[in-house]
Amino acid sequence: MHFFKYQKPVIVSKLIYYNAVYKIETRKPYGAKRIRKYFTKELKKLKRFFDNNLDFYKYYRSNNSFLDEKFFVRGKHDITLRLRKIC
């Protein structure tokens, strides 16, 4: 569990970040107006993703451990797990 909660996120977060930046940059259109619209749309997508996973971010950053067995183990897990469903 320690590996999945503390070590793996350090490595995987960089992979996710740089992959997202790469995708956004390679799909960027030409023209100032179109670029502005494109980046606004991409920013909204990122905000929606963050908002949809806010419960997990709060759990992880508050250094809680009562749900570690649900989030940080190998095997079948429900990626749509939300804290308000459990608590």
PDB file of C-alpha atoms in Angstrom:
ATOM      1  CA  MET A   1       0.000   0.000   0.000  1.00  0.00           C
ATOM      2  CA  HIS A   2       2.901   2.366   0.759  1.00  0.00           C
ATOM      3  CA  PHE A   3       4.188   2.021  -2.807  1.00  0.00           C
ATOM      4  CA  PHE A   4       0.803   2.845  -4.385  1.00  0.00           C
ATOM      5  CA  LYS A   5       0.142   5.799  -2.088  1.00  0.00           C
ATOM      6  CA  TYR A   6       3.558   7.473  -1.900  1.00  0.00           C
ATOM      7  CA  GLN A   7       6.045   6.213  -4.482  1.00  0.00           C
ATOM      8  CA  LYS A   8       3.998   5.488  -7.597  1.00  0.00           C
ATOM      9  CA  PRO A   9       2.174   8.869  -7.670  1.00  0.00           C
ATOM     10  CA  VAL A  10       5.501  10.718  -7.821  1.00  0.00           C
ATOM     11  CA  ILE A  11       6.441   8.923 -11.039  1.00  0.00           C
ATOM     12  CA  VAL A  12       3.012   8.519 -12.619  1.00  0.00           C
ATOM     13  CA  SER A  13       2.006  12.143 -11.983  1.00  0.00           C
ATOM     14  CA  LYS A  14       4.887  13.329 -14.163  1.00  0.00           C
ATOM     15  CA  LEU A  15       3.907  10.898 -16.905  1.00  0.00           C
ATOM     16  CA  ILE A  16       0.283  12.063 -16.802  1.00  0.00           C
ATOM     17  CA  TYR A  17       1.281  15.742 -16.756  1.00  0.00           C
ATOM     18  CA  TYR A  18       3.726  15.597 -19.664  1.00  0.00           C
ATOM     19  CA  ASN A  19       1.408  13.390 -21.696  1.00  0.00           C
ATOM     20  CA  ALA A  20      -1.437  15.890 -21.199  1.00  0.00           C
ATOM     21  CA  VAL A  21       0.791  18.829 -22.173  1.00  0.00           C
ATOM     22  CA  TYR A  22       1.989  16.934 -25.242  1.00  0.00           C
ATOM     23  CA  LYS A  23      -1.570  16.144 -26.368  1.00  0.00           C
ATOM     24  CA  ILE A  24      -2.745  19.713 -25.843  1.00  0.00           C
ATOM     25  CA  GLU A  25       0.213  21.212 -27.685  1.00  0.00           C
ATOM     26  CA  THR A  26       0.122  18.807 -30.635  1.00  0.00           C
ATOM     27  CA  ARG A  27      -3.597  19.400 -31.212  1.00  0.00           C
ATOM     28  CA  LYS A  28      -3.313  23.183 -30.972  1.00  0.00           C
ATOM     29  CA  PRO A  29      -4.848  24.938 -34.004  1.00  0.00           C
ATOM     30  CA  TYR A  30      -3.394  27.898 -35.917  1.00  0.00           C
ATOM     31  CA  GLY A  31      -4.607  31.443 -35.494  1.00  0.00           C
ATOM     32  CA  ALA A  32      -4.801  33.565 -32.350  1.00  0.00           C
ATOM     33  CA  LYS A  33      -8.598  33.459 -32.031  1.00  0.00           C
ATOM     34  CA  ARG A  34      -8.792  29.699 -32.546  1.00  0.00           C
ATOM     35  CA  ILE A  35      -5.924  29.082 -30.114  1.00  0.00           C
ATOM     36  CA  ARG A  36      -7.642  31.153 -27.417  1.00  0.00           C
ATOM     37  CA  LYS A  37     -10.883  29.211 -27.907  1.00  0.00           C
ATOM     38  CA  TYR A  38      -8.992  25.893 -27.903  1.00  0.00           C
ATOM     39  CA  PHE A  39      -7.112  26.659 -24.678  1.00  0.00           C
ATOM     40  CA  THR A  40     -10.302  27.860 -22.995  1.00  0.00           C
ATOM     41  CA  LYS A  41     -11.983  24.574 -23.925  1.00  0.00           C
ATOM     42  CA  GLU A  42      -9.002  22.518 -22.678  1.00  0.00           C
ATOM     43  CA  LEU A  43      -8.903  24.489 -19.424  1.00  0.00           C
ATOM     44  CA  LYS A  44     -12.599  23.748 -18.873  1.00  0.00           C
ATOM     45  CA  LYS A  45     -11.895  20.027 -19.404  1.00  0.00           C
ATOM     46  CA  LEU A  46      -9.101  20.094 -16.830  1.00  0.00           C
ATOM     47  CA  LYS A  47     -11.268  21.961 -14.334  1.00  0.00           C
ATOM     48  CA  ARG A  48     -14.116  19.478 -14.834  1.00  0.00           C
ATOM     49  CA  PHE A  49     -11.729  16.570 -14.225  1.00  0.00           C
ATOM     50  CA  PHE A  50     -10.403  18.220 -11.063  1.00  0.00           C
ATOM     51  CA  ASP A  51     -13.924  18.976  -9.812  1.00  0.00           C
ATOM     52  CA  ASN A  52     -15.038  15.389 -10.470  1.00  0.00           C
ATOM     53  CA  ASN A  53     -12.114  14.072  -8.422  1.00  0.00           C
ATOM     54  CA  LEU A  54     -12.102  16.689  -5.680  1.00  0.00           C
ATOM     55  CA  ASP A  55     -13.070  14.213  -2.956  1.00  0.00           C
ATOM     56  CA  PHE A  56     -10.074  12.028  -3.757  1.00  0.00           C
ATOM     57  CA  TYR A  57      -7.710  15.021  -3.854  1.00  0.00           C
ATOM     58  CA  LYS A  58      -8.952  16.155  -0.443  1.00  0.00           C
ATOM     59  CA  TYR A  59      -8.547  12.648   0.959  1.00  0.00           C
ATOM     60  CA  TYR A  60      -5.029  12.232  -0.436  1.00  0.00           C
ATOM     61  CA  ARG A  61      -3.735  15.694   0.494  1.00  0.00           C
ATOM     62  CA  SER A  62      -5.134  15.535   4.024  1.00  0.00           C
ATOM     63  CA  ASN A  63      -2.995  12.409   4.566  1.00  0.00           C
ATOM     64  CA  ASN A  64      -5.955  10.296   5.682  1.00  0.00           C
ATOM     65  CA  SER A  65      -5.650   6.531   5.729  1.00  0.00           C
ATOM     66  CA  PHE A  66      -9.112   5.158   6.492  1.00  0.00           C
ATOM     67  CA  LEU A  67      -9.855   4.421   2.811  1.00  0.00           C
ATOM     68  CA  ASP A  68      -6.382   3.316   1.712  1.00  0.00           C
ATOM     69  CA  GLU A  69      -7.607  -0.250   1.180  1.00  0.00           C
ATOM     70  CA  LYS A  70     -10.085   1.084  -1.405  1.00  0.00           C
ATOM     71  CA  PHE A  71      -7.738   3.445  -3.238  1.00  0.00           C
ATOM     72  CA  PHE A  72      -4.186   2.122  -2.963  1.00  0.00           C
ATOM     73  CA  VAL A  73      -4.176  -1.621  -3.527  1.00  0.00           C
ATOM     74  CA  ARG A  74      -3.635  -3.670  -6.637  1.00  0.00           C
ATOM     75  CA  GLY A  75      -6.603  -5.405  -8.181  1.00  0.00           C
ATOM     76  CA  LYS A  76     -10.206  -4.560  -8.814  1.00  0.00           C
ATOM     77  CA  HIS A  77     -11.235  -1.167  -7.593  1.00  0.00           C
ATOM     78  CA  ASP A  78     -14.013   1.251  -8.336  1.00  0.00           C
ATOM     79  CA  ILE A  79     -12.427   4.299  -9.930  1.00  0.00           C
ATOM     80  CA  THR A  80     -15.672   6.205  -9.490  1.00  0.00           C
ATOM     81  CA  LEU A  81     -15.539   5.733  -5.731  1.00  0.00           C
ATOM     82  CA  ARG A  82     -16.556   8.904  -3.938  1.00  0.00           C
ATOM     83  CA  LEU A  83     -16.154   9.614  -0.248  1.00  0.00           C
ATOM     84  CA  ARG A  84     -19.744  10.751   0.205  1.00  0.00           C
ATOM     85  CA  LYS A  85     -20.952   7.312  -0.964  1.00  0.00           C
ATOM     86  CA  ILE A  86     -18.984   5.655   1.825  1.00  0.00           C
ATOM     87  CA  CYS A  87     -19.220   8.121   4.712  1.00  0.00           C
TER      88      CYS A  87
END
